[in-house]
XYZ file of N, CA and C in Angstrom:
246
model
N 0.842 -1.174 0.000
C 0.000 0.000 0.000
C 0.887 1.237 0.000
N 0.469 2.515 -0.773
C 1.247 3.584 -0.806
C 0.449 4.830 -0.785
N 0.900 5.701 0.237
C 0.438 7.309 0.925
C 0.387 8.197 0.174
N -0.077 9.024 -0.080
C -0.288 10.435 -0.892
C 0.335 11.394 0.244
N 1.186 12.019 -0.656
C 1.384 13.118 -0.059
C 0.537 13.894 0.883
N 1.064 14.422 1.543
C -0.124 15.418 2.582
C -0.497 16.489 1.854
N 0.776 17.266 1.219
C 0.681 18.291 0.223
C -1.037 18.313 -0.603
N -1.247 16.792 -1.418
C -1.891 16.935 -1.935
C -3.430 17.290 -1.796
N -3.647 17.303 -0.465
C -5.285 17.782 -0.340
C -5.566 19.594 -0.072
N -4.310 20.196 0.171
C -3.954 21.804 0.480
C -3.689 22.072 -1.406
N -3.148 21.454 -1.714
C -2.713 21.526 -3.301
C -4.398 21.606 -4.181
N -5.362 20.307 -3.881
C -6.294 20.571 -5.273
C -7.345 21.146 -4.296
N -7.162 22.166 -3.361
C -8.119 22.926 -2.577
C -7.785 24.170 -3.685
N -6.439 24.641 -3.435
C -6.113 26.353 -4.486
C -6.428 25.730 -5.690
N -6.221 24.356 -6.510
C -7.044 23.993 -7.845
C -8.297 24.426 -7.748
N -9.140 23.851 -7.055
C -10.589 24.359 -6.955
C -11.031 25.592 -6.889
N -10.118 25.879 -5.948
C -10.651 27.525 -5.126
C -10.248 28.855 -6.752
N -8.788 28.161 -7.365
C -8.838 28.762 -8.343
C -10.057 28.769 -9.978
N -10.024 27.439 -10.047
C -11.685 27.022 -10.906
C -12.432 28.054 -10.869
N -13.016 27.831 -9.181
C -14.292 28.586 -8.947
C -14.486 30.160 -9.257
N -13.089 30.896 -8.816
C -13.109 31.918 -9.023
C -12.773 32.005 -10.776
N -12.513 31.320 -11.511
C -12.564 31.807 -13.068
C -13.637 31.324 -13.585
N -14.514 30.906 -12.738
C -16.009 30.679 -13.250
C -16.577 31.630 -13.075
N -16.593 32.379 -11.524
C -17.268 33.624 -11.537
C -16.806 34.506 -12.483
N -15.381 34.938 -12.758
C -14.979 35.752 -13.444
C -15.126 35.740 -15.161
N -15.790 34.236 -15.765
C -15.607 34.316 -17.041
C -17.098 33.277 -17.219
N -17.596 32.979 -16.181
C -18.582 32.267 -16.411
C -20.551 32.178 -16.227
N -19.920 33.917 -15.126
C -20.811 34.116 -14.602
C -21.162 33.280 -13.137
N -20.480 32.673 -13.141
C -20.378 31.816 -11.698
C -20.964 30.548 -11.860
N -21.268 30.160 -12.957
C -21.927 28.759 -13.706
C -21.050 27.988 -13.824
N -20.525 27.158 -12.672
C -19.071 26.349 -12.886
C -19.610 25.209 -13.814
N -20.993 24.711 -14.195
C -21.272 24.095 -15.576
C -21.420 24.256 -16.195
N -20.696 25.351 -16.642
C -19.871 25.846 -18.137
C -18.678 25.238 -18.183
N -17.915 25.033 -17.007
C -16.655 24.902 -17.273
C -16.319 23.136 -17.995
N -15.816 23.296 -19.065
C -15.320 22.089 -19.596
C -13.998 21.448 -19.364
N -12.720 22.292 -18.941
C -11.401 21.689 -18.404
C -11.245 22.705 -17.275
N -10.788 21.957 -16.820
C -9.718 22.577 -15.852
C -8.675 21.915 -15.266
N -7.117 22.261 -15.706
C -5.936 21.928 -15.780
C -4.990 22.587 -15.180
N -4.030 22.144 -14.146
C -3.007 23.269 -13.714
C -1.772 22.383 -13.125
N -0.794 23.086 -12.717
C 0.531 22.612 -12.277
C 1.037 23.727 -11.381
N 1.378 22.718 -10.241
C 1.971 23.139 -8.453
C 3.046 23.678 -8.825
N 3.700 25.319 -8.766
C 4.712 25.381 -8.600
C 5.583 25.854 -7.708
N 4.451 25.808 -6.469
C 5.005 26.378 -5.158
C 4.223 25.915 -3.833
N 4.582 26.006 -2.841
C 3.879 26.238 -1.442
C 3.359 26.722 -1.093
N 1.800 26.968 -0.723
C 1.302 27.815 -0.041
C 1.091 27.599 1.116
N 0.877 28.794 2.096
C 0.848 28.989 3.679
C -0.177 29.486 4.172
N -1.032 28.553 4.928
C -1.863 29.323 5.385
C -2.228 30.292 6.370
N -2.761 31.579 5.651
C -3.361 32.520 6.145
C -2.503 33.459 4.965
N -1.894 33.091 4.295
C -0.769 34.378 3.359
C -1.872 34.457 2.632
N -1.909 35.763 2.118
C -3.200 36.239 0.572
C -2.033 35.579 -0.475
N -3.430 35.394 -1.391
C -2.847 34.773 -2.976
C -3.406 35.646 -3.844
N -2.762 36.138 -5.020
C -3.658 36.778 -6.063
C -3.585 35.415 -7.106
N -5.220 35.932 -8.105
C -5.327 35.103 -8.914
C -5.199 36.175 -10.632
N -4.368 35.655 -11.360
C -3.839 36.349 -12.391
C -4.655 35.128 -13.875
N -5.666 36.319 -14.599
C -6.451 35.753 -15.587
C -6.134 35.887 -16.874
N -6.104 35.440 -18.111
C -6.002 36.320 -18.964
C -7.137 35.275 -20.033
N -8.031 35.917 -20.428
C -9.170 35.381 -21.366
C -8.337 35.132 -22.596
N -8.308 34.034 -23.491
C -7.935 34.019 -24.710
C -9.121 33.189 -25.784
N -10.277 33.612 -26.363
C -11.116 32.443 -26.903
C -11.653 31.625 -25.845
N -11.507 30.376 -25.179
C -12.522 29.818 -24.957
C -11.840 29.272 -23.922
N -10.297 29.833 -23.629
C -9.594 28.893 -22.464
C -9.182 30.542 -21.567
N -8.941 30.079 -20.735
C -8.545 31.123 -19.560
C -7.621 30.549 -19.336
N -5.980 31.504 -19.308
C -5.105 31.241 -18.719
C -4.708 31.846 -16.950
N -4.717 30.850 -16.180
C -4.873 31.078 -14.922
C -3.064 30.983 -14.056
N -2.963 32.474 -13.321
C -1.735 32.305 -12.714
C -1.920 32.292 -10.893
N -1.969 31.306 -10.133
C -2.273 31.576 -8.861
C -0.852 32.445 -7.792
N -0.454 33.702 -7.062
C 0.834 33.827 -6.584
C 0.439 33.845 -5.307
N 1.318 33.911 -4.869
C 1.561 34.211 -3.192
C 1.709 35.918 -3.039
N 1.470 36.774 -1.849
C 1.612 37.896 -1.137
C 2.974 37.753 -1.984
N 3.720 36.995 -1.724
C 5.408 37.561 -1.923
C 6.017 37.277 -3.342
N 4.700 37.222 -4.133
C 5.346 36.941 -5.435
C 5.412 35.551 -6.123
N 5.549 34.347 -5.114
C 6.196 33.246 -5.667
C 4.777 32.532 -6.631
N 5.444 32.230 -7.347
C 3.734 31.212 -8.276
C 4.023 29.869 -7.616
N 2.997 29.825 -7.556
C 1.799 28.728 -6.443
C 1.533 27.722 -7.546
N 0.981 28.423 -8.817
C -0.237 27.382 -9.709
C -0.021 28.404 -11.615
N -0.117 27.025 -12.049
C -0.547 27.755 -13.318
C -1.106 26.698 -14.101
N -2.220 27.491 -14.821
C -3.503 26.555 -15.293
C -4.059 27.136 -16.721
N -5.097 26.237 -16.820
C -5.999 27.135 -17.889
C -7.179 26.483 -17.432
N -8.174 27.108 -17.736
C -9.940 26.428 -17.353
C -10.292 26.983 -18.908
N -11.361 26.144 -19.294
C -12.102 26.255 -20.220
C -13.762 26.435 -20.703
N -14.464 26.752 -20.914
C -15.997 26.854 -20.768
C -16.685 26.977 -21.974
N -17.334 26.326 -22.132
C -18.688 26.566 -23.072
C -19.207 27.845 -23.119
């Protein structure tokens, strides 16, 4: 038998938490619009530090940048929607 990281349940919480907020922001908040959503860990986050979430609409995918207060990237993704 083999353990999952601990990391990983703090990890697809900012996945989600990021989703949700590019649903509100591009979806109207209808997260069943959203058809993908894809991203990659590239940092630690701490809780209680603020994160900004960095969007950029292109056609039909949203490119998603999650950072930390201090700069470091956390997450980078794209979500997609109908």
């Amino acid at each position: 038998s083999s353990c999952l990281p601990y990391a990983l349940g703090p990890a697809t919480a900012l996945w989600a938490l990021a989703g949700l907020e590019a649903a509100k922001l591009h979806a109207g908040g209808d997260t069943r619009r959203m058809t993908r959503l894809a991203a990659r860990f590239t940092g630690q986050a701490f809780p209680g530090r603020p994160m900004t979430l960095a969007h950029d609409r292109a056609g039909g995918s949203v490119r998603l940048a999650l950072r930390s207060d201090d700069g470091r990237g956390l997450l980078t993704g794209v979500a997609e929607f109908r």
